[in-house]
Coordinates of C-alpha atoms in Angstrom, one line a residue:
M1201 CA 153.6 184.6 182.7
D1202 CA 149.7 184.2 183.1
E1203 CA 147.4 181.5 182.7
A1204 CA 150.4 178.8 183.1
H1205 CA 148.1 175.8 184.0
E1206 CA 147.0 175.4 180.8
R1207 CA 150.6 174.0 179.9
S1208 CA 150.0 174.4 176.0
L1209 CA 153.0 173.7 173.6
C1210 CA 154.0 177.3 173.5
T1211 CA 153.9 177.5 177.3
D1212 CA 156.4 174.9 178.1
V1213 CA 159.1 175.8 175.3
L1214 CA 158.8 179.1 176.7
C1215 CA 159.5 178.0 180.2
G1216 CA 162.8 176.4 179.0
I1217 CA 164.0 179.4 177.2
L1218 CA 163.2 181.8 180.3
K1219 CA 164.9 179.2 182.5
K1220 CA 168.1 179.8 180.6
V1221 CA 167.3 183.4 180.6
V1222 CA 166.9 183.8 184.2
A1223 CA 170.1 181.9 184.7
R1224 CA 172.0 184.8 182.8
R1225 CA 170.7 187.7 183.6
R1226 CA 170.6 188.6 187.4
D1227 CA 168.4 191.8 186.5
F1228 CA 165.7 189.8 184.9
K1229 CA 162.4 188.9 187.1
L1230 CA 160.0 186.2 186.2
I1231 CA 156.8 186.1 187.9
V1232 CA 154.6 182.9 187.2
T1233 CA 150.7 183.2 187.5
S1234 CA 147.8 181.0 187.6
S1235 CA 144.5 180.3 189.4
S1236 CA 144.7 176.8 189.5
I1237 CA 148.5 176.0 189.0
Y1238 CA 150.4 172.9 190.6
S1239 CA 152.6 175.4 192.1
Q1240 CA 155.4 173.0 193.6
K1241 CA 156.0 171.8 190.0
F1242 CA 156.9 174.9 188.7
S1243 CA 159.2 175.8 191.9
D1244 CA 161.3 172.9 191.5
F1245 CA 161.7 173.8 187.6
F1246 CA 162.9 176.9 188.5
G1247 CA 165.6 175.9 191.1
S1248 CA 163.1 175.8 194.2
A1249 CA 161.5 179.4 193.6
P1250 CA 159.4 181.3 196.3
I1251 CA 155.9 180.2 196.0
F1252 CA 153.3 183.2 197.3
H1253 CA 149.6 182.2 197.9
I1254 CA 147.5 185.0 197.5
P1255 CA 144.0 184.8 198.3
G1256 CA 141.1 185.2 195.7
R1257 CA 137.8 187.2 195.9
T1258 CA 135.6 184.1 195.4
F1259 CA 132.9 183.0 197.7
P1260 CA 132.7 179.9 199.4
V1261 CA 131.5 177.0 197.0
K1262 CA 129.7 173.4 198.4
T1263 CA 130.7 170.6 196.5
L1264 CA 128.5 167.6 196.6
Y1265 CA 129.4 164.6 195.0
S1266 CA 127.5 161.7 193.6
K1267 CA 126.8 158.5 195.8
S1268 CA 127.6 156.3 192.7
P1269 CA 128.9 156.4 189.1
C1270 CA 126.6 157.5 187.0
D1271 CA 125.8 155.5 183.8
D1272 CA 124.9 158.6 181.4
Y1273 CA 126.0 161.9 182.6
V1274 CA 124.1 163.5 180.2
E1275 CA 120.7 162.1 181.5
S1276 CA 122.4 162.7 185.2
A1277 CA 123.2 166.4 184.2
V1278 CA 119.4 167.0 182.9
K1279 CA 117.6 165.5 185.8
Q1280 CA 119.9 167.7 188.4
A1281 CA 119.4 170.6 186.3
L1282 CA 115.6 170.2 186.5
T1283 CA 115.8 169.6 190.2
I1284 CA 117.9 172.8 190.9
H1285 CA 115.3 174.8 188.6
I1286 CA 112.1 173.2 190.4
T1287 CA 113.4 173.0 194.0
S1288 CA 116.5 175.8 194.5
A1289 CA 116.7 179.5 195.1
A1290 CA 117.0 181.9 192.2
G1291 CA 120.4 181.7 190.3
D1292 CA 121.8 180.5 187.0
I1293 CA 123.1 177.0 186.2
L1294 CA 126.2 176.4 184.2
I1295 CA 126.5 172.6 183.2
F1296 CA 130.0 171.4 181.6
M1297 CA 129.9 169.0 179.0
T1298 CA 132.5 167.3 176.8
G1299 CA 132.4 169.0 173.5
K1300 CA 129.6 170.1 170.8
D1301 CA 127.7 166.9 170.3
D1302 CA 127.1 166.3 173.9
V1303 CA 126.1 170.0 174.6
E1304 CA 123.4 169.8 171.7
A1305 CA 122.2 166.4 173.3
T1306 CA 121.9 168.4 176.8
C1307 CA 119.9 171.6 175.4
Y1308 CA 117.8 169.1 173.3
A1309 CA 116.9 166.8 176.0
L1310 CA 116.4 169.7 178.7
S1311 CA 114.2 171.7 176.1
E1312 CA 112.1 168.3 176.0
R1313 CA 111.5 167.9 179.6
M1314 CA 110.6 171.4 180.0
E1315 CA 108.2 171.3 177.2
Q1316 CA 106.9 168.0 179.2
H1317 CA 106.5 169.8 182.6
A1318 CA 104.9 172.7 181.3
S1319 CA 102.0 171.0 179.9
K1320 CA 101.3 169.4 183.3
N1321 CA 101.7 172.3 185.5
E1322 CA 103.2 176.0 185.5
I1323 CA 107.0 175.8 186.5
P1324 CA 108.9 178.6 186.0
K1325 CA 110.8 179.3 182.5
L1326 CA 114.3 178.1 182.0
L1327 CA 116.2 179.9 179.2
I1328 CA 118.5 177.0 177.8
L1329 CA 122.1 178.2 176.1
P1330 CA 124.7 176.3 174.5
L1331 CA 128.3 177.4 174.5
Y1332 CA 131.0 175.9 172.6
S1333 CA 134.1 177.3 170.4
Q1334 CA 132.3 176.6 167.3
L1335 CA 129.2 178.7 168.0
P1336 CA 128.7 181.9 166.0
A1337 CA 130.0 185.0 168.1
D1338 CA 126.3 186.5 168.3
L1339 CA 124.9 183.3 169.6
Q1340 CA 127.8 182.9 172.1
A1341 CA 127.1 186.7 173.5
K1342 CA 123.7 185.6 174.3
I1343 CA 124.8 184.2 177.6
F1344 CA 126.2 187.6 178.8
Q1345 CA 122.6 189.0 178.3
K1346 CA 119.7 189.1 180.9
A1347 CA 116.9 186.7 180.8
E1348 CA 113.7 188.4 180.1
N1349 CA 110.9 188.0 182.7
G1350 CA 113.4 187.0 185.5
A1351 CA 113.6 183.7 183.9
R1352 CA 116.7 181.5 185.3
K1353 CA 119.2 180.8 182.6
C1354 CA 121.0 177.4 181.8
I1355 CA 124.1 177.6 180.2
V1356 CA 125.6 174.1 178.7
A1357 CA 129.1 174.8 177.8
S1358 CA 132.4 172.7 176.8
N1359 CA 135.7 173.4 178.9
I1360 CA 135.6 176.8 177.5
A1361 CA 133.9 178.1 179.9
E1362 CA 136.5 176.9 182.9
T1363 CA 138.9 179.9 182.2
A1364 CA 138.4 181.9 179.0
L1365 CA 134.8 183.1 180.1
T1366 CA 133.4 184.9 183.2
V1367 CA 129.3 184.8 183.6
D1368 CA 127.8 186.7 186.4
G1369 CA 124.8 185.4 188.2
I1370 CA 126.1 181.7 188.3
F1371 CA 125.1 179.8 191.6
Y1372 CA 125.0 176.4 190.4
V1373 CA 127.6 174.4 188.2
I1374 CA 127.4 170.7 187.2
D1375 CA 130.2 169.2 186.5
A1376 CA 130.0 166.0 184.1
G1377 CA 133.8 165.3 185.1
Y1378 CA 135.4 164.6 181.6
C1379 CA 136.3 166.4 178.5
K1380 CA 137.5 165.3 175.1
I1381 CA 141.7 166.0 174.3
K1382 CA 143.3 165.4 171.4
V1383 CA 146.0 162.8 171.6
F1384 CA 149.1 162.3 169.1
N1385 CA 149.8 158.9 167.5
P1386 CA 153.2 158.9 166.1
R1387 CA 153.0 154.7 165.1
M1388 CA 150.1 155.2 163.2
G1389 CA 150.8 158.8 161.8
V1390 CA 147.3 160.1 163.0
E1391 CA 147.7 163.7 163.7
D1392 CA 144.1 164.1 166.0
T1393 CA 142.7 161.2 168.3
L1394 CA 139.6 162.7 170.2
K1395 CA 139.6 160.9 173.5
L1396 CA 137.4 161.0 176.3
F1397 CA 139.3 161.4 179.6
P1398 CA 138.5 162.5 183.1
V1399 CA 139.5 166.3 184.3
S1400 CA 142.1 166.6 186.3
R1401 CA 141.6 167.5 189.7
A1402 CA 142.9 170.8 188.9
A1403 CA 140.6 171.6 186.2
A1404 CA 137.6 170.2 188.4
D1405 CA 138.2 172.5 191.2
Q1406 CA 138.4 175.6 188.4
R1407 CA 135.3 174.5 187.3
A1408 CA 133.6 174.5 190.9
G1409 CA 135.0 178.2 191.3
R1410 CA 132.5 179.5 188.6
A1411 CA 130.0 178.9 191.2
G1412 CA 131.6 181.5 193.7
L1413 CA 132.0 184.4 191.7
T1414 CA 128.9 186.5 192.1
G1415 CA 128.1 184.6 195.8
P1416 CA 128.0 181.6 197.7
G1417 CA 127.3 178.6 195.3
I1418 CA 127.0 174.9 194.9
C1419 CA 129.1 172.6 192.8
Y1420 CA 127.3 169.4 191.6
R1421 CA 129.6 166.5 190.7
L1422 CA 128.4 163.8 188.7
Y1423 CA 131.4 161.5 190.0
T1424 CA 132.3 160.1 193.5
E1425 CA 134.4 161.4 195.8
S1426 CA 136.6 158.6 195.6
A1427 CA 137.1 159.3 191.6
Y1428 CA 138.1 162.5 192.3
L1429 CA 140.9 161.6 195.2
N1430 CA 141.9 158.4 193.7
E1431 CA 141.3 158.1 189.7
M1432 CA 141.5 162.0 188.6
L1433 CA 145.3 163.3 187.9
P1434 CA 146.1 166.4 189.8
S1435 CA 147.3 168.4 186.8
P1436 CA 146.1 167.5 183.2
V1437 CA 148.7 166.2 180.9
P1438 CA 150.6 169.0 179.0
D1439 CA 150.1 169.2 175.6
I1440 CA 154.2 168.6 174.5
Q1441 CA 153.4 165.0 175.9
R1442 CA 150.8 164.3 173.1
T1443 CA 150.9 166.4 170.4
N1444 CA 153.2 166.5 167.2
L1445 CA 156.2 168.2 167.6
E1446 CA 157.3 169.5 164.2
T1447 CA 156.9 173.4 164.8
V1448 CA 158.7 172.6 168.2
V1449 CA 161.7 170.8 166.7
L1450 CA 162.1 173.5 163.7
L1451 CA 162.1 176.3 166.2
L1452 CA 164.9 174.4 168.5
K1453 CA 166.9 173.8 165.5
S1454 CA 166.4 177.4 164.6
M1455 CA 167.8 178.9 167.7
K1456 CA 171.0 176.4 167.4
I1457 CA 169.6 173.6 169.5
D1458 CA 171.3 170.7 167.9
N1459 CA 170.9 168.3 170.8
L1460 CA 167.0 168.2 171.6
S1461 CA 167.5 166.1 174.4
D1462 CA 169.8 168.8 176.4
F1463 CA 166.9 171.3 176.1
D1464 CA 165.4 171.4 179.6
L1465 CA 161.7 170.9 179.6
M1466 CA 159.4 170.4 182.6
D1467 CA 157.8 167.5 181.1
P1468 CA 159.9 166.1 178.5
P1469 CA 158.2 164.6 175.5
P1470 CA 158.7 160.9 174.6
K1471 CA 161.7 160.2 172.3
E1472 CA 159.3 158.4 169.8
N1473 CA 157.3 161.8 169.1
I1474 CA 161.1 163.4 168.7
L1475 CA 162.0 161.0 166.4
Y1476 CA 158.9 161.5 164.0
S1477 CA 158.8 164.9 164.1
M1478 CA 162.5 165.3 162.4
Y1479 CA 161.6 162.5 160.2
Q1480 CA 158.8 164.4 158.7
L1481 CA 161.1 167.5 158.8
W1482 CA 163.7 165.7 156.2
V1483 CA 160.7 164.2 154.6
L1484 CA 159.5 168.1 154.1
G1485 CA 163.3 169.0 153.1
A1486 CA 163.5 171.2 156.1
L1487 CA 166.5 169.2 157.7
N1488 CA 169.2 167.7 155.8
N1489 CA 170.8 163.8 156.8
V1490 CA 172.9 165.3 159.5
G1491 CA 169.5 166.9 161.3
N1492 CA 170.4 170.6 160.5
L1493 CA 167.9 173.4 158.9
T1494 CA 168.5 173.7 155.2
E1495 CA 167.7 176.8 153.1
L1496 CA 164.0 175.6 152.8
G1497 CA 164.3 175.3 156.6
W1498 CA 165.4 178.8 157.1
K1499 CA 162.7 180.2 155.1
M1500 CA 160.0 178.0 156.9
I1501 CA 160.8 179.2 160.3
E1502 CA 159.8 183.1 159.2
F1503 CA 156.5 181.7 159.1
P1504 CA 153.9 181.4 162.5
L1505 CA 152.7 178.2 160.6
D1506 CA 152.8 174.5 160.8
P1507 CA 156.0 173.1 158.8
P1508 CA 153.5 171.7 155.9
L1509 CA 151.7 174.8 155.4
A1510 CA 154.8 176.9 155.5
K1511 CA 156.5 174.7 152.7
L1512 CA 153.1 175.1 150.6
L1513 CA 153.6 178.8 150.9
L1514 CA 157.0 178.5 149.5
M1515 CA 155.9 175.9 146.6
G1516 CA 153.2 178.6 145.6
E1517 CA 156.4 180.4 144.5
E1518 CA 157.9 177.9 142.6
L1519 CA 154.5 177.1 140.6
K1520 CA 153.5 180.5 140.5
C1521 CA 150.2 180.3 142.2
V1522 CA 151.4 182.1 145.7
N1523 CA 147.7 184.3 145.7
E1524 CA 145.4 181.2 145.9
V1525 CA 148.2 179.3 148.1
L1526 CA 147.9 182.0 150.6
T1527 CA 144.2 181.9 150.6
I1528 CA 143.9 178.5 151.6
V1529 CA 146.5 178.8 154.1
S1530 CA 145.1 181.6 155.7
M1531 CA 141.6 179.6 155.5
L1532 CA 143.4 176.2 156.7
S1533 CA 144.4 178.4 160.0
V1534 CA 141.2 179.2 161.5
P1535 CA 138.4 176.5 162.8
S1536 CA 135.9 175.3 160.3
V1537 CA 133.8 178.4 158.6
F1538 CA 131.0 176.3 157.5
F1539 CA 128.0 176.6 160.3
R1540 CA 125.4 173.9 160.7
P1541 CA 122.8 174.2 163.3
K1542 CA 121.0 171.0 164.2
D1543 CA 117.3 172.5 163.7
R1544 CA 118.3 174.0 159.7
A1545 CA 121.1 171.1 158.8
E1546 CA 119.5 170.7 155.3
E1547 CA 119.4 174.3 154.4
S1548 CA 123.0 174.3 155.6
D1549 CA 124.1 171.1 153.5
A1550 CA 122.5 172.7 150.7
A1551 CA 124.0 176.0 151.0
R1552 CA 127.7 174.2 151.5
E1553 CA 127.2 172.5 148.5
E1554 CA 127.0 175.9 146.4
F1555 CA 130.7 176.7 147.4
F1556 CA 132.0 172.9 146.5
M1557 CA 135.0 172.2 144.1
P1558 CA 134.6 169.0 142.8
E1559 CA 138.2 167.8 142.8
S1560 CA 139.2 169.6 146.4
D1561 CA 138.5 170.3 149.7
H1562 CA 140.9 173.4 149.6
L1563 CA 140.0 174.5 146.9
T1564 CA 136.3 174.9 148.2
L1565 CA 137.8 176.9 151.0
L1566 CA 139.6 179.0 148.1
N1567 CA 136.2 179.2 146.5
V1568 CA 134.3 180.4 149.8
Y1569 CA 137.0 183.6 150.1
R1570 CA 136.5 184.5 146.7
R1571 CA 132.9 184.7 147.0
W1572 CA 132.8 186.5 150.1
K1573 CA 135.4 189.0 148.7
D1574 CA 133.3 189.5 145.6
N1575 CA 130.7 190.3 148.2
K1576 CA 132.4 192.9 149.7
Y1577 CA 133.4 190.8 152.7
R1578 CA 129.7 191.7 154.3
G1579 CA 128.5 189.6 157.5
D1580 CA 124.9 189.1 156.0
W1581 CA 125.8 187.4 153.1
C1582 CA 127.7 185.1 155.4
Y1583 CA 125.0 184.8 157.6
D1584 CA 122.8 183.7 154.4
N1585 CA 125.0 181.1 153.4
F1586 CA 125.9 179.9 157.1
L1587 CA 129.2 180.7 157.6
H1588 CA 131.2 182.1 160.4
V1589 CA 132.1 185.6 159.6
K1590 CA 134.1 185.7 162.9
G1591 CA 136.2 182.8 161.3
L1592 CA 136.4 184.8 157.9
R1593 CA 137.4 188.0 159.4
K1594 CA 140.1 186.1 161.3
A1595 CA 141.3 184.5 158.1
R1596 CA 141.7 187.4 156.2
E1597 CA 143.5 189.2 159.2
I1598 CA 146.0 186.1 158.9
R1599 CA 146.2 186.6 155.1
L1600 CA 147.4 190.3 155.4
Q1601 CA 150.1 189.2 158.0
L1602 CA 151.3 186.3 155.7
L1603 CA 151.3 189.0 153.0
D1604 CA 153.9 191.0 155.0
V1605 CA 156.2 188.3 155.6
L1606 CA 156.4 187.5 151.8
K1607 CA 157.2 190.8 151.0
T1608 CA 159.9 190.3 154.0
L1609 CA 161.2 187.5 152.0
K1610 CA 160.8 189.3 148.8
I1611 CA 158.5 186.6 147.2
P1612 CA 156.2 188.2 144.7
L1613 CA 152.6 187.8 144.9
T1614 CA 151.7 185.6 141.4
S1615 CA 148.5 184.1 140.3
C1616 CA 148.0 181.2 138.3
G1617 CA 144.5 182.8 137.2
S1618 CA 142.1 179.5 136.1
D1619 CA 144.8 176.7 136.1
L1620 CA 143.8 175.6 139.6
D1621 CA 145.7 172.1 138.6
L1622 CA 148.7 174.2 139.5
V1623 CA 147.3 174.9 142.8
R1624 CA 146.5 171.1 143.5
K1625 CA 150.2 170.0 142.7
A1626 CA 151.3 172.5 145.1
I1627 CA 149.1 171.3 147.8
C1628 CA 150.6 167.4 146.8
S1629 CA 154.3 168.7 147.1
S1630 CA 153.1 169.4 151.0
F1631 CA 151.1 166.6 151.9
F1632 CA 152.4 163.7 149.7
R1633 CA 153.0 161.8 152.6
N1634 CA 149.3 161.6 153.3
A1635 CA 148.5 160.3 150.2
A1636 CA 146.1 157.6 149.8
R1637 CA 144.5 155.0 147.2
L1638 CA 141.1 154.3 146.7
K1639 CA 140.3 150.5 147.9
G1640 CA 136.7 149.3 147.0
V1641 CA 133.6 151.4 147.4
G1642 CA 134.2 154.9 149.0
E1643 CA 137.2 153.5 151.2
Y1644 CA 140.9 154.4 150.6
V1645 CA 144.1 152.9 152.4
N1646 CA 147.1 155.6 153.1
C1647 CA 149.5 154.7 150.8
M1648 CA 152.7 154.6 153.4
N1649 CA 151.0 152.6 156.3
G1650 CA 147.9 151.2 155.2
I1651 CA 145.5 152.7 157.4
P1652 CA 142.1 152.4 156.3
C1653 CA 140.6 156.2 155.5
H1654 CA 137.3 157.8 154.8
L1655 CA 136.1 160.7 153.5
H1656 CA 134.0 162.9 155.8
P1657 CA 130.3 163.2 154.4
S1658 CA 130.8 167.1 154.4
S1659 CA 133.8 166.6 152.0
A1660 CA 133.2 168.2 148.4
L1661 CA 134.9 164.5 147.2
Y1662 CA 132.2 162.4 149.2
G1663 CA 129.1 162.5 146.8
L1664 CA 131.2 162.0 143.3
D1665 CA 130.0 159.4 141.6
D1666 CA 133.5 158.6 139.8
R1667 CA 135.6 159.0 143.0
P1668 CA 139.6 159.9 142.3
E1669 CA 142.0 157.0 142.5
F1670 CA 144.9 159.0 144.8
V1671 CA 144.0 161.9 147.1
V1672 CA 146.3 163.9 149.7
Y1673 CA 144.5 165.1 152.9
N1674 CA 145.6 167.2 155.8
E1675 CA 145.5 164.7 158.8
L1676 CA 143.7 162.1 159.9
I1677 CA 141.3 162.2 162.6
L1678 CA 140.1 159.4 164.4
T1679 CA 136.6 159.7 165.8
S1680 CA 134.1 156.8 164.9
K1681 CA 136.1 156.2 161.7
E1682 CA 139.6 157.4 160.4
Y1683 CA 138.6 160.4 158.6
M1684 CA 140.6 162.4 156.0
Q1685 CA 140.2 166.2 157.0
C1686 CA 140.9 168.5 154.0
A1687 CA 141.2 166.1 151.0
T1688 CA 142.0 166.9 147.5
S1689 CA 142.5 164.6 144.6
V1690 CA 146.0 164.1 142.8
E1691 CA 147.7 162.8 140.0
P1692 CA 149.8 159.9 141.0
Q1693 CA 152.8 161.4 138.4
W1694 CA 153.0 164.4 141.1
L1695 CA 153.6 162.1 143.9
A1696 CA 156.5 160.4 141.9
E1697 CA 157.5 164.1 141.4
T1698 CA 157.2 165.5 144.8
G1699 CA 158.0 162.3 147.0
P1700 CA 160.5 160.7 145.3
M1701 CA 161.9 158.9 148.5
F1702 CA 158.0 157.2 148.5
F1703 CA 157.1 156.9 145.1
S1704 CA 158.3 156.0 141.5
V1705 CA 157.3 155.5 138.1
K1706 CA 157.5 151.7 137.4
D1707 CA 157.0 152.0 133.4
S1708 CA 160.0 154.1 132.1
D1709 CA 158.6 154.3 128.7
T1710 CA 155.4 155.2 129.4
S1711 CA 154.0 157.8 132.4
M1712 CA 151.7 156.7 134.6
L1713 CA 149.1 159.6 133.4
D1714 CA 149.2 158.0 130.0
H1715 CA 149.2 154.3 131.5
K1716 CA 145.5 155.8 133.4
K1717 CA 144.6 157.2 129.9
K1718 CA 145.3 153.9 128.2
Q1719 CA 143.4 152.0 131.0
K1720 CA 140.4 154.2 130.6
Q1721 CA 140.2 153.8 126.7
E1722 CA 140.6 149.6 127.4
K1723 CA 137.8 150.2 129.6
K1724 CA 135.4 152.2 127.3
A1725 CA 136.5 149.9 124.2
M1726 CA 135.4 146.7 126.9
E1727 CA 132.1 148.4 127.6
E1728 CA 131.4 149.5 123.5
E1729 CA 132.3 145.8 122.7
M1730 CA 129.7 144.3 125.6
E1731 CA 127.1 146.9 124.5
N1732 CA 127.5 145.6 120.8
L1733 CA 126.9 142.0 122.0
R1734 CA 123.8 143.1 123.9
E1735 CA 122.3 144.8 121.0
V1736 CA 123.5 141.2 119.0
Q1737 CA 121.7 139.2 121.5
E1738 CA 118.7 141.5 121.7
R1739 CA 118.3 141.3 117.9
R1740 CA 118.3 137.8 117.8
A1741 CA 116.0 137.4 121.0
K1742 CA 113.6 140.0 119.0
E1743 CA 113.9 137.5 115.3
R1744 CA 113.2 134.7 117.4
N1745 CA 109.9 136.2 119.2
E1746 CA 108.8 137.2 115.6
R1747 CA 109.3 133.8 114.1
E1748 CA 107.3 132.0 117.2
M1749 CA 104.5 134.6 117.0
K1750 CA 104.5 133.9 112.9
K1751 CA 104.4 130.2 113.6
R1752 CA 101.6 130.6 116.3
A1753 CA 99.4 132.7 113.9
E1754 CA 99.7 130.0 111.0
E1755 CA 98.5 127.3 113.5
Q1756 CA 95.7 129.7 114.5
Q1757 CA 94.4 130.0 110.4
R1758 CA 94.6 126.7 110.1
V1759 CA 92.4 125.6 113.0
S1760 CA 89.8 128.3 112.0
M1761 CA 89.4 126.9 108.4
P1762 CA 85.9 125.2 108.0
G1763 CA 85.3 121.6 106.8
L1764 CA 89.1 120.9 107.7
K1765 CA 90.4 118.9 110.6
S1766 CA 92.7 120.5 112.8
D1767 CA 95.2 117.6 111.9
W1768 CA 94.6 117.6 108.5
R1769 CA 97.9 117.8 106.0
P1770 CA 97.9 117.8 102.4
K1771 CA 99.2 114.5 101.2
K1772 CA 102.0 114.0 98.9
L1773 CA 101.4 112.7 95.4
F1774 CA 104.4 110.7 93.9
L1775 CA 104.2 110.2 90.2

């Protein structure tokens, strides 16, 4: 097992399984390797296994700490990078930031400072290169290319550069000391909350080691030595304690592990997370009332997907729209395929709107894949439309793999043609627990727990004048607001059909669709009545104005008659 320090969800489950295997088979040898492993914990878990420390080939790295905590780590990193560039010897710079936003902000600030210095006096050229996971592959590859005219490279990266990539020529590392991690909150039902946390000591050492791959280097840490020793955790919090466990619970149930508390894990997750995951699997129909797998649950195990997406594929079989659902699931299994460069934001937004399907973000993804297929899977077409060709190719590979699983289960590849309402109904059947109802102007609330939900500005439903009353979404992501990721408008009757344990139709004689239609008719009749009333009022006002104008004209005519006083009136004669 390599890269064990990552402590991903699969790594921890695999450790628990392999511990049982090692206990049963004497001919089985397990070697756990890592560059920054918390070795004693793994040794204790596997029964005091021996530890071997193998010296690496890295060069010595000098570590320099900040004398006081910095208020703005972006500003501090920019100042430190410029100081290194102007005063230090040759060698490339690597700056560790928290994520995409901070990476772009740091690159922008560095570019501005370099322009200011270049206008005053001559300083060496600095090649500024961003690096994060959502960046297109051709832009990521620039960090490996040699700089022209002997310029110094300054790579501003997220934690993707800790272990996944190795860049030669790095002699200086600037560590901000923070990272963004996803945290699952079962009480709120918020799937992913991006929070800013200090990195662990193991991750900080790993970052510092990037400076010693080519020669002796220096690591500048933008935090104090006291913070490193007293405030940082020895190793990162494992994923199993801060993520949704639906997939893990489904996997362990398929391995005949009925009592999940008996399964040996290095860091057991909170019981609240396990209970929430079991409850959600029961809601999806994967578990029965006693906690065993149902027939639907055994089919869901065959797909290497999250349970809601696996059910979406199986519901496609029932509603005869497997082909469309298969494409949507494949597109949801890769990061966002839309590329939005900061310097061409308006162009990319306009290109994105060309793919929008007004009633659904899921159907928008389907439209993107279909258009790409119609253009013969060309990469230049993706570049012209601000799409990640790497993500689309990965989605195509996933689609072929899922197609093989469907063939194994003997599920035919049916298509609904132009009737995309069936696709929306299939989506509703998998995500009805994430249903939200319109409340106020542009704000939704979750139908289950009342949590406020907002459409993201990049959503296809965001700019609609007549926003749908009910929507379902994949997950709720908490950043500055609670944003619904990938939303689709649904009919209320579908919610009652697919989630009868939560939703029901109040009026037994009239369906909710008819009730909604009746409301629209009443609203239209009221608008017509108001329009008629407004026309009557305008006509009366017009007649009143005409009478007043006629009266004024008569008075003016009397005044202008010669030989008569202005107050002259004909006298009445009585006989």
